[in-house]
């Protein structure tokens, strides 16, 4: 134990400090000596009676015959010094500590030395009379709330090496008119520019670098108040082109850019962040590259003129409120890769007329609520839950077909769908459903033929006024070269088409035969079944000149089709 203690002591010996501040010419300092480097530094600390008037900090001080270089304004050094009129700091200062000048209400100007690297948390917080904020080029970090409440500052200049801006750093700097964001910036904390109500212009020099900034929330991005971006040539960006090679677009990157009318996203982009284009209310069309796998929460939130979305085939999920209140959106074709749709993802898309979500296996509440023009919905055969409010207030919806695997319907899933004329349910076991899953029950309920009595005995399905039968989906089987159809509904007729998948005409030695078969069943007094689709190949391996006429052509396809159909 003694040996360990001595080891720690020897480690600490190279840096020696005075236990308490010493006063030199009216200013208090902590003094440090580094025996390894033979350097001696001083850090300005607080005055027992507070500093007043005009204070000048020298580059160095001498104490007991030893010279110390003044390198830092320490934590709380001038905190609550309400009668401090001015401060002059030497170029030797490299750090301004936490709360260093907090609430110095009479301080009207500060020149931050050019060698300062870091400005601490709350360093100039509520210095309400400061007229301007100029960050030197060597500063890499600005702490949390560093300039919070500098309400009279009318200018802000950020240095070219700045990498991080803390949360609330410039909050309530309400008179700042513009800011230039350096390409060195990596992250900006929550509400860093919150309540900067007079901010009119944001200047950037590098769109690729801007895309990589980690904005913590909308208030971290100054565009929340300026509603614009200007390029290095002084032109407002209205046709936004993301440079080729950019792989990601950060959260809130282009938040509330109200004058952007077009966006070009290169194929190199693989991720688009949360709310990246939220509030771009002049944007009309967007194409998502194939490499993007997720549309994040609020990505296109309230893009009110967005009317067409072309979505890449790699997208798997659509996040919460991703297209919320895109009130002009009338067309969006979701790729078959999409399997999940988040809370209110398309809510209030008032012009959306149809949606094919046949690949979607999970939805969150209110996914398509208040889509007043939505008249056609195709649900996935793999869907097991239709959540609450999913299609509430879809007043143009006249019919809905609920797939066979659905086990439950949430509260108001189809509530207030006032134009609903019929509901078809394919499940052989009545799904669990809230009483308010439907607001309209005086319409026909169509269920698999033979299960009408089962549904009539279960609430809320028994609230429907009439019950009809539905032909069940046929089954396609190729057996011993014979194509056969079967169905659990008795006495049906089959209606089928067979199309060749390979033959495009011309001549050749062999044809690799495969066919797509489509069939649905009908029965008098029942609704038509769903269409069954299957791709088949002949089991007898017939290729080439099947009919023996010496030519490989469409006649061979007819011959094989006849064989398959048993003719």
Coordinates of C-alpha atoms in Angstrom, one line a residue:
X1 CA 0.0 0.0 0.0
X2 CA 2.8 2.4 1.0
X3 CA 4.6 1.7 -2.3
X4 CA 1.4 2.4 -4.3
X5 CA 0.9 5.7 -2.5
X6 CA 4.5 6.7 -3.2
X7 CA 4.1 5.8 -6.9
X8 CA 1.0 8.1 -7.2
X9 CA 2.8 10.9 -5.4
X10 CA 5.7 10.8 -7.8
X11 CA 3.3 11.0 -10.7
X12 CA 1.8 14.1 -9.3
X13 CA 5.0 15.8 -8.4
X14 CA 5.8 17.2 -12.0
X15 CA 2.8 19.5 -11.8
X16 CA 2.7 21.7 -8.6
X17 CA 0.1 24.3 -7.9
X18 CA -0.6 26.9 -5.3
X19 CA -3.3 25.6 -2.9
X20 CA -5.2 29.0 -3.1
X21 CA -5.2 32.0 -5.5
X22 CA -2.6 34.6 -5.1
X23 CA -3.3 38.3 -5.8
X24 CA -1.0 40.1 -8.2
X25 CA -1.8 43.8 -9.1
X26 CA -5.5 43.3 -8.2
X27 CA -6.0 40.1 -10.2
X28 CA -6.1 36.6 -8.6
X29 CA -4.3 33.6 -10.1
X30 CA -3.7 30.0 -9.6
X31 CA 0.0 29.3 -10.3
X32 CA 1.3 26.0 -11.8
X33 CA 4.8 24.6 -12.3
X34 CA 5.6 21.6 -14.5
X35 CA 8.9 20.2 -13.4
X36 CA 9.2 17.9 -16.4
X37 CA 8.9 20.7 -19.0
X38 CA 10.2 23.5 -16.8
X39 CA 7.1 25.6 -17.6
X40 CA 5.1 27.8 -15.3
X41 CA 1.6 28.9 -16.1
X42 CA -1.0 31.1 -14.4
X43 CA -4.8 30.8 -14.5
X44 CA -7.0 33.8 -13.6
X45 CA -9.4 32.9 -10.8
X46 CA -12.2 34.7 -8.9
X47 CA -11.8 37.8 -6.7
X48 CA -13.1 37.4 -3.2
X49 CA -14.9 40.8 -3.5
X50 CA -15.7 40.5 -7.2
X51 CA -13.9 42.4 -10.0
X52 CA -15.2 45.9 -11.0
X53 CA -14.5 48.5 -13.6
X54 CA -11.9 47.8 -16.4
X55 CA -9.7 44.7 -16.0
X56 CA -6.5 44.1 -18.0
X57 CA -4.9 40.7 -17.8
X58 CA -1.1 40.6 -18.6
X59 CA 0.6 38.0 -20.6
X60 CA 2.7 37.0 -17.7
X61 CA 3.0 37.6 -13.9
X62 CA 5.9 37.4 -11.5
X63 CA 5.4 35.9 -8.0
X64 CA 8.3 35.6 -5.5
X65 CA 10.8 36.2 -8.3
X66 CA 9.3 33.5 -10.6
X67 CA 7.6 34.4 -13.9
X68 CA 4.4 32.6 -14.9
X69 CA 2.7 32.8 -18.4
X70 CA -1.0 33.5 -18.1
X71 CA -2.8 30.8 -20.2
X72 CA -6.3 30.5 -19.0
X73 CA -9.4 32.3 -17.6
X74 CA -10.4 29.8 -15.0
X75 CA -13.9 28.4 -14.1
X76 CA -16.1 31.1 -12.5
X77 CA -13.3 33.7 -12.6
X78 CA -15.6 36.6 -13.4
X79 CA -18.9 34.9 -12.6
X80 CA -21.7 37.3 -11.5
X81 CA -19.3 40.3 -11.7
X82 CA -22.1 42.7 -12.5
X83 CA -19.9 45.8 -12.3
X84 CA -17.2 44.6 -14.7
X85 CA -17.1 47.1 -17.5
X86 CA -14.4 45.7 -19.8
X87 CA -11.9 42.9 -20.0
X88 CA -8.6 42.8 -21.9
X89 CA -7.1 39.3 -22.3
X90 CA -3.6 38.6 -23.6
X91 CA -2.8 36.4 -26.7
X92 CA -1.3 33.8 -24.3
X93 CA -4.8 32.7 -23.2
X94 CA -5.7 29.3 -24.7
X95 CA -8.8 28.4 -22.6
X96 CA -11.8 30.2 -21.2
X97 CA -13.4 28.1 -18.5
X98 CA -16.9 27.3 -17.5
X99 CA -18.9 30.3 -16.2
X100 CA -15.8 32.4 -16.7
X101 CA -17.8 35.6 -17.5
X102 CA -21.3 34.3 -16.6
X103 CA -23.8 37.2 -16.1
X104 CA -21.4 40.1 -16.5
X105 CA -24.3 42.4 -17.3
X106 CA -22.3 45.5 -18.1
X107 CA -19.8 43.9 -20.4
X108 CA -20.4 45.3 -23.9
X109 CA -17.5 43.9 -25.8
X110 CA -14.9 41.1 -25.5
X111 CA -12.0 40.3 -27.8
X112 CA -11.3 36.6 -27.5
X113 CA -7.6 36.0 -27.9
X114 CA -6.6 34.3 -31.2
X115 CA -4.9 31.3 -29.4
X116 CA -8.0 30.2 -27.5
X117 CA -8.8 26.6 -28.4
X118 CA -11.8 26.0 -26.1
X119 CA -14.6 28.2 -24.6
X120 CA -16.3 26.5 -21.7
X121 CA -19.9 25.9 -20.7
X122 CA -21.9 29.1 -19.8
X123 CA -18.7 31.1 -20.4
X124 CA -20.5 34.3 -21.5
X125 CA -24.0 33.2 -20.6
X126 CA -26.4 36.2 -20.0
X127 CA -23.8 38.8 -20.9
X128 CA -26.8 40.6 -22.3
X129 CA -25.1 43.8 -23.3
X130 CA -22.4 42.2 -25.6
X131 CA -22.7 43.8 -29.0
X132 CA -21.0 41.1 -31.1
X133 CA -19.5 37.6 -30.8
X134 CA -16.4 36.8 -32.7
X135 CA -14.9 33.4 -32.4
X136 CA -11.2 33.2 -33.4
X137 CA -10.0 30.7 -36.0
X138 CA -8.2 28.4 -33.5
X139 CA -11.3 27.7 -31.4
X140 CA -12.3 24.1 -31.8
X141 CA -15.2 23.9 -29.2
X142 CA -17.8 26.1 -27.8
X143 CA -19.4 24.8 -24.6
X144 CA -23.0 24.4 -23.6
X145 CA -24.9 27.8 -23.3
X146 CA -21.6 29.6 -23.8
X147 CA -23.4 32.7 -25.2
X148 CA -26.9 32.0 -24.0
X149 CA -29.0 35.1 -23.6
X150 CA -26.6 37.6 -25.3
X151 CA -29.7 39.4 -26.4
X152 CA -28.0 42.5 -27.8
X153 CA -25.4 40.8 -29.9
X154 CA -25.9 41.9 -33.5
X155 CA -23.1 40.0 -35.1
X156 CA -21.7 36.4 -35.0
X157 CA -18.6 35.2 -36.6
X158 CA -17.5 31.6 -36.2
X159 CA -13.8 30.6 -36.7
X160 CA -12.6 28.3 -39.4
X161 CA -11.4 25.5 -37.1
X162 CA -14.6 25.1 -35.1
X163 CA -15.7 21.5 -34.6
X164 CA -18.4 21.4 -31.9
X165 CA -21.0 23.8 -30.7
X166 CA -22.7 22.8 -27.4
X167 CA -26.4 22.8 -26.7
X168 CA -28.0 26.2 -26.2
X169 CA -24.7 27.9 -27.1
X170 CA -26.4 30.9 -28.9
X171 CA -29.9 30.4 -27.5
X172 CA -31.8 33.7 -27.3
X173 CA -29.2 35.6 -29.2
X174 CA -32.3 37.1 -30.8
X175 CA -30.7 40.0 -32.8
X176 CA -28.1 38.0 -34.8
X177 CA -29.0 38.5 -38.5
X178 CA -26.7 36.0 -40.2
X179 CA -24.1 33.3 -39.6
X180 CA -21.5 31.5 -41.7
X181 CA -21.0 27.9 -40.8
X182 CA -17.4 26.6 -41.3
X183 CA -16.8 23.3 -43.1
X184 CA -14.9 22.1 -40.1
X185 CA -18.0 21.7 -38.0
X186 CA -18.9 18.2 -36.9
X187 CA -21.7 18.6 -34.3
X188 CA -24.1 21.2 -33.0
X189 CA -26.0 20.5 -29.8
X190 CA -29.7 20.9 -28.9
X191 CA -31.2 24.3 -29.4
X192 CA -27.8 25.8 -30.1
X193 CA -29.6 28.5 -32.2
X194 CA -32.9 28.4 -30.4
X195 CA -34.9 31.6 -30.4
X196 CA -32.6 33.4 -32.8
X197 CA -35.6 35.1 -34.2
X198 CA -33.8 37.7 -36.4
X199 CA -31.6 35.2 -38.2
X200 CA -32.2 35.8 -41.9
X201 CA -29.3 34.2 -43.7
X202 CA -27.1 31.1 -43.2
X203 CA -24.0 30.9 -45.3
X204 CA -22.1 27.6 -46.1
X205 CA -19.2 26.9 -48.3
X206 CA -19.4 23.1 -48.7
X207 CA -22.6 21.2 -49.1
X208 CA -20.9 17.8 -48.6
X209 CA -19.5 18.9 -45.3
X210 CA -22.9 20.4 -44.3
X211 CA -24.5 17.0 -44.9
X212 CA -22.2 15.4 -42.3
X213 CA -22.9 17.8 -39.4
X214 CA -24.6 16.1 -36.5
X215 CA -27.5 18.4 -35.7
X216 CA -29.0 17.3 -32.3
X217 CA -32.5 18.7 -33.0
X218 CA -34.3 21.3 -35.2
X219 CA -33.0 24.2 -32.9
X220 CA -29.4 23.0 -33.5
X221 CA -29.8 24.0 -37.2
X222 CA -29.9 27.8 -37.8
X223 CA -32.1 27.2 -40.8
X224 CA -34.9 26.6 -38.3
X225 CA -35.1 30.4 -38.2
X226 CA -33.5 31.6 -41.5
X227 CA -35.5 29.1 -43.7
X228 CA -32.6 29.4 -46.2
X229 CA -29.1 28.5 -47.1
X230 CA -26.7 30.6 -49.2
X231 CA -23.7 29.2 -51.0
X232 CA -20.1 30.5 -51.1
X233 CA -20.9 32.7 -54.1
X234 CA -23.7 34.4 -52.2
X235 CA -26.6 32.8 -54.0
X236 CA -29.6 31.3 -52.2
X237 CA -29.8 27.6 -52.7
X238 CA -33.1 26.7 -54.4
X239 CA -32.1 23.7 -56.5
X240 CA -30.2 21.6 -54.0
X241 CA -27.7 19.2 -55.5
X242 CA -26.0 16.8 -53.1
X243 CA -22.5 16.2 -54.4
X244 CA -21.7 12.7 -55.8
X245 CA -19.7 10.7 -53.2
X246 CA -21.7 11.8 -50.2
X247 CA -22.9 8.7 -48.5
X248 CA -25.1 10.1 -45.8
X249 CA -27.3 13.1 -45.1
X250 CA -27.5 14.0 -41.4
X251 CA -30.4 14.5 -39.2
X252 CA -32.2 17.9 -39.8
X253 CA -29.7 18.7 -42.5
X254 CA -32.0 20.8 -44.7
X255 CA -34.7 21.5 -42.1
X256 CA -37.3 24.1 -43.1
X257 CA -35.6 25.3 -46.3
X258 CA -38.8 27.0 -47.6
X259 CA -37.3 28.1 -50.9
X260 CA -35.8 24.8 -52.1
X261 CA -37.9 23.5 -55.1
X262 CA -35.8 20.5 -56.1
X263 CA -33.4 18.1 -54.6
X264 CA -31.0 15.8 -56.4
X265 CA -29.6 12.9 -54.3
X266 CA -26.8 10.9 -55.8
X267 CA -26.7 7.1 -55.9
X268 CA -23.8 7.2 -53.5
X269 CA -26.1 8.2 -50.6
X270 CA -27.0 5.2 -48.4
X271 CA -28.7 7.0 -45.5
X272 CA -30.9 10.0 -45.0
X273 CA -31.3 11.3 -41.5
X274 CA -34.3 12.1 -39.3
X275 CA -36.3 15.2 -40.5
X276 CA -33.6 15.9 -43.1
X277 CA -36.0 17.6 -45.4
X278 CA -38.8 18.4 -43.0
X279 CA -40.6 21.6 -43.7
X280 CA -39.2 22.0 -47.3
X281 CA -42.6 23.2 -48.3
X282 CA -41.8 24.2 -51.9
X283 CA -40.3 20.8 -52.7
X284 CA -42.4 19.0 -55.3
X285 CA -40.6 15.7 -56.3
X286 CA -38.0 13.5 -54.8
X287 CA -36.2 10.4 -55.9
X288 CA -34.7 8.1 -53.2
X289 CA -31.6 6.1 -54.4
X290 CA -31.6 2.3 -54.2
X291 CA -28.9 2.3 -51.6
X292 CA -31.1 3.9 -49.0
X293 CA -32.7 1.3 -46.7
X294 CA -34.8 3.5 -44.4
X295 CA -36.9 6.6 -44.6
X296 CA -36.3 8.0 -41.1
X297 CA -38.8 9.7 -38.8
X298 CA -40.1 13.0 -40.2
X299 CA -37.8 13.0 -43.2
X300 CA -40.4 14.8 -45.4
X301 CA -42.6 16.0 -42.6
X302 CA -45.0 18.8 -43.8
X303 CA -43.5 19.0 -47.3
X304 CA -46.8 20.4 -48.4
X305 CA -46.2 20.7 -52.1
X306 CA -44.5 17.3 -52.5
X307 CA -46.6 15.4 -55.0
X308 CA -44.5 12.6 -56.4
X309 CA -42.0 10.3 -54.6
X310 CA -39.9 7.7 -56.4
X311 CA -38.6 5.3 -53.8
X312 CA -35.5 3.2 -54.3
X313 CA -35.9 -0.6 -54.3
X314 CA -33.7 -0.9 -51.2
X315 CA -36.0 0.8 -48.7
X316 CA -37.2 -1.5 -46.0
X317 CA -38.9 0.8 -43.5
X318 CA -40.7 4.1 -43.3
X319 CA -40.5 6.0 -40.0
X320 CA -42.8 7.9 -37.8
X321 CA -44.4 10.9 -39.6
X322 CA -42.0 10.4 -42.5
X323 CA -44.6 11.9 -44.9
X324 CA -46.9 13.5 -42.4
X325 CA -49.1 16.3 -43.9
X326 CA -47.6 16.0 -47.4
X327 CA -50.9 17.4 -48.4
X328 CA -50.2 17.4 -52.2
X329 CA -48.8 13.8 -52.4
X330 CA -51.0 11.9 -54.8
X331 CA -48.6 9.2 -56.0
X332 CA -46.1 7.0 -54.2
X333 CA -45.1 3.5 -55.3
X334 CA -43.7 1.6 -52.4
X335 CA -41.1 -1.1 -53.4
X336 CA -41.7 -4.7 -52.4
X337 CA -38.8 -4.3 -50.0
X338 CA -40.8 -2.2 -47.6
X339 CA -42.0 -4.2 -44.6
X340 CA -42.8 -1.7 -41.9
X341 CA -44.6 1.7 -41.7
X342 CA -44.3 3.9 -38.7
X343 CA -46.7 6.0 -36.6
X344 CA -48.6 8.5 -38.7
X345 CA -46.2 7.9 -41.5
X346 CA -48.7 9.1 -44.2
X347 CA -51.2 10.8 -42.0
X348 CA -52.9 13.8 -43.5
X349 CA -51.7 13.0 -47.1
X350 CA -55.1 14.4 -48.3
X351 CA -54.6 13.8 -52.0
X352 CA -53.2 10.3 -51.9
X353 CA -55.6 8.1 -53.9
X354 CA -54.2 4.6 -53.7
X355 CA -51.5 2.7 -51.8
X356 CA -50.2 -0.8 -52.4
X357 CA -48.7 -2.1 -49.1
X358 CA -48.8 -5.7 -50.1
X359 CA -45.2 -6.3 -48.7
X360 CA -45.8 -4.5 -45.4
X361 CA -45.9 -6.9 -42.4
X362 CA -46.2 -4.3 -39.6
X363 CA -47.8 -0.9 -39.3
X364 CA -48.0 1.6 -36.4
X365 CA -51.0 3.5 -35.2
X366 CA -52.6 6.1 -37.6
X367 CA -50.2 5.2 -40.4
X368 CA -52.8 6.4 -43.0
X369 CA -55.2 8.4 -40.9
X370 CA -56.9 11.5 -42.5
X371 CA -56.0 10.5 -46.0
X372 CA -59.3 11.8 -47.3
X373 CA -58.8 10.8 -51.0
X374 CA -57.6 7.3 -50.3
X375 CA -59.9 5.0 -52.2
X376 CA -57.9 1.9 -52.9
X377 CA -55.7 0.0 -50.3
X378 CA -54.0 -3.3 -50.9
X379 CA -52.9 -5.0 -47.7
X380 CA -50.3 -7.6 -47.3
X381 CA -51.2 -11.3 -47.0
X382 CA -48.6 -11.5 -44.2
X383 CA -50.1 -8.7 -42.1
X384 CA -51.3 -9.9 -38.7
X385 CA -52.3 -6.6 -37.0
X386 CA -54.2 -3.6 -38.3
X387 CA -53.3 -1.0 -35.6
X388 CA -55.5 1.6 -34.1
X389 CA -56.5 4.6 -36.2
X390 CA -54.6 3.1 -39.2
X391 CA -57.2 4.3 -41.7
X392 CA -59.3 6.6 -39.6
X393 CA -61.0 9.4 -41.6
X394 CA -60.2 7.8 -44.9
X395 CA -63.6 9.1 -46.2
X396 CA -63.1 8.0 -49.9
X397 CA -62.5 4.4 -48.9
X398 CA -65.5 2.4 -50.2
X399 CA -64.3 -1.2 -49.6
X400 CA -61.6 -3.0 -47.8
X401 CA -60.3 -6.5 -47.9
X402 CA -58.7 -7.8 -44.7
X403 CA -56.1 -10.5 -45.3
X404 CA -56.4 -14.1 -43.9
X405 CA -53.6 -13.8 -41.4
X406 CA -54.9 -10.7 -39.6
X407 CA -55.6 -11.5 -36.0
X408 CA -56.6 -8.1 -34.5
X409 CA -57.9 -4.7 -35.4
X410 CA -57.2 -1.7 -33.2
X411 CA -59.5 1.0 -32.0
X412 CA -60.8 3.1 -34.8
X413 CA -58.7 1.2 -37.3
X414 CA -61.4 2.1 -39.9
X415 CA -63.2 4.7 -37.8
X416 CA -65.0 7.5 -39.5
X417 CA -64.6 5.9 -43.0
X418 CA -68.1 7.3 -43.9
X419 CA -68.1 6.0 -47.5
X420 CA -67.4 2.4 -46.6
X421 CA -69.8 0.2 -48.5
X422 CA -68.5 -3.3 -47.7
X423 CA -65.9 -5.1 -45.7
X424 CA -64.3 -8.4 -46.7
X425 CA -62.4 -10.6 -44.2
X426 CA -60.5 -13.6 -45.4
X427 CA -59.6 -15.0 -42.0
X428 CA -61.2 -18.4 -41.1
X429 CA -61.1 -17.4 -37.4
X430 CA -62.8 -14.0 -36.7
X431 CA -60.0 -11.5 -35.8
X432 CA -60.1 -9.8 -32.4
X433 CA -61.4 -6.3 -32.9
X434 CA -62.2 -3.2 -30.9
X435 CA -65.9 -2.2 -30.8
X436 CA -64.9 1.0 -32.6
X437 CA -62.7 -0.6 -35.2
X438 CA -65.4 0.4 -37.6
X439 CA -67.8 3.4 -37.3
X440 CA -70.1 2.1 -39.9
X441 CA -71.8 -1.3 -39.5
X442 CA -74.9 -0.9 -41.6
X443 CA -73.1 -2.5 -44.6
X444 CA -72.4 -6.0 -45.8
X445 CA -69.6 -8.1 -44.2
X446 CA -68.1 -10.6 -46.7
X447 CA -66.4 -13.6 -45.1
X448 CA -65.2 -17.0 -46.4
X449 CA -68.2 -19.0 -47.6
X450 CA -69.6 -21.2 -44.9
X451 CA -68.2 -19.1 -42.0
X452 CA -71.1 -16.5 -42.0
X453 CA -72.6 -18.1 -38.8
X454 CA -69.2 -18.0 -37.1
X455 CA -68.8 -14.3 -37.7
X456 CA -72.5 -13.7 -36.6
X457 CA -71.7 -15.0 -33.2
X458 CA -68.6 -12.8 -32.5
X459 CA -68.6 -9.1 -31.5
X460 CA -68.1 -6.7 -33.1
X461 CA -68.6 -8.6 -36.3
X462 CA -72.2 -9.4 -35.4
X463 CA -73.0 -5.7 -35.6
X464 CA -72.8 -5.7 -39.4
X465 CA -76.3 -5.8 -41.0
X466 CA -75.8 -8.5 -43.6
X467 CA -73.4 -11.3 -44.3
X468 CA -72.1 -12.6 -47.6
X469 CA -69.9 -15.4 -48.8
X470 CA -66.5 -15.1 -50.3
X471 CA -64.9 -17.7 -52.5
X472 CA -61.6 -18.8 -50.9
X473 CA -58.4 -18.5 -52.7
X474 CA -57.6 -21.4 -55.1
X475 CA -54.6 -23.6 -54.9
X476 CA -52.4 -24.3 -58.0
X477 CA -50.8 -27.8 -58.3
X478 CA -48.7 -29.2 -61.2
X479 CA -48.8 -33.0 -60.9
X480 CA -47.6 -35.6 -63.4
X481 CA -47.6 -32.9 -66.1
X482 CA -51.2 -32.0 -65.4
X483 CA -52.1 -28.6 -64.0
X484 CA -54.9 -28.8 -61.3
X485 CA -56.8 -26.2 -59.3
X486 CA -58.6 -26.8 -56.0
X487 CA -60.5 -24.6 -53.6
X488 CA -62.0 -25.0 -50.1
X489 CA -65.2 -23.4 -51.4
X490 CA -67.3 -26.0 -53.0
X491 CA -68.9 -25.7 -56.5
X492 CA -66.6 -23.0 -57.8
X493 CA -65.6 -22.2 -61.4
X494 CA -62.0 -21.4 -62.1
X495 CA -60.9 -18.5 -64.3
X496 CA -57.2 -18.7 -65.3
X497 CA -54.6 -17.2 -67.6
X498 CA -51.2 -18.7 -68.5
X499 CA -48.3 -16.6 -69.8
X500 CA -44.9 -17.6 -71.0
X501 CA -42.0 -16.1 -69.1
X502 CA -39.2 -16.7 -71.5
X503 CA -40.2 -16.7 -75.2
X504 CA -39.7 -13.4 -76.9
X505 CA -39.7 -14.6 -80.5
X506 CA -36.8 -15.4 -82.9
X507 CA -35.0 -18.7 -83.5
X508 CA -32.8 -20.9 -81.3
X509 CA -32.0 -24.4 -80.3
X510 CA -33.7 -24.6 -76.9
X511 CA -36.4 -22.9 -74.9
X512 CA -36.1 -22.8 -71.1
X513 CA -39.8 -23.1 -70.5
X514 CA -41.6 -21.6 -67.5
X515 CA -45.0 -20.1 -67.1
X516 CA -47.0 -17.8 -64.8
X517 CA -50.4 -19.1 -63.9
X518 CA -53.1 -16.9 -62.5
X519 CA -56.4 -18.1 -61.3
X520 CA -59.4 -17.0 -59.3
X521 CA -62.6 -18.7 -58.3
X522 CA -66.3 -17.7 -58.7
X523 CA -69.5 -19.0 -57.4
X524 CA -73.1 -17.7 -57.7
X525 CA -74.1 -15.8 -54.6
X526 CA -70.4 -15.3 -53.5
X527 CA -67.8 -12.7 -54.2
X528 CA -64.9 -13.6 -56.4
X529 CA -61.9 -15.0 -54.6
X530 CA -58.4 -13.5 -54.5
X531 CA -56.2 -14.3 -57.4
X532 CA -53.7 -17.1 -56.9
X533 CA -50.4 -16.7 -58.8
X534 CA -47.8 -19.4 -59.4
X535 CA -44.7 -19.9 -61.6
X536 CA -44.4 -23.4 -63.0
X537 CA -42.1 -25.4 -65.3
X538 CA -43.1 -28.6 -67.1
X539 CA -42.1 -31.7 -65.2
X540 CA -41.3 -33.8 -68.3
X541 CA -38.4 -31.5 -69.3
X542 CA -39.6 -30.7 -72.8
X543 CA -37.4 -28.3 -74.6
X544 CA -36.9 -27.0 -78.2
X545 CA -39.0 -28.3 -81.0
X546 CA -41.8 -29.8 -79.0
X547 CA -44.3 -30.3 -81.8
X548 CA -41.8 -31.8 -84.3
X549 CA -42.3 -29.3 -87.1
X550 CA -38.5 -28.6 -87.2
X551 CA -38.9 -25.0 -86.0
X552 CA -38.8 -23.6 -82.4
X553 CA -41.5 -21.0 -82.2
X554 CA -44.7 -20.0 -80.4
X555 CA -46.4 -23.2 -81.6
X556 CA -44.2 -25.2 -79.2
X557 CA -45.4 -23.0 -76.3
X558 CA -49.0 -23.8 -77.3
X559 CA -48.2 -27.5 -77.4
X560 CA -46.6 -27.4 -73.9
X561 CA -49.5 -25.4 -72.5
X562 CA -51.9 -28.1 -73.8
X563 CA -49.8 -30.8 -72.2
X564 CA -49.9 -28.9 -68.9
X565 CA -53.6 -28.5 -69.1
X566 CA -54.1 -32.2 -69.8
X567 CA -55.3 -31.7 -73.4

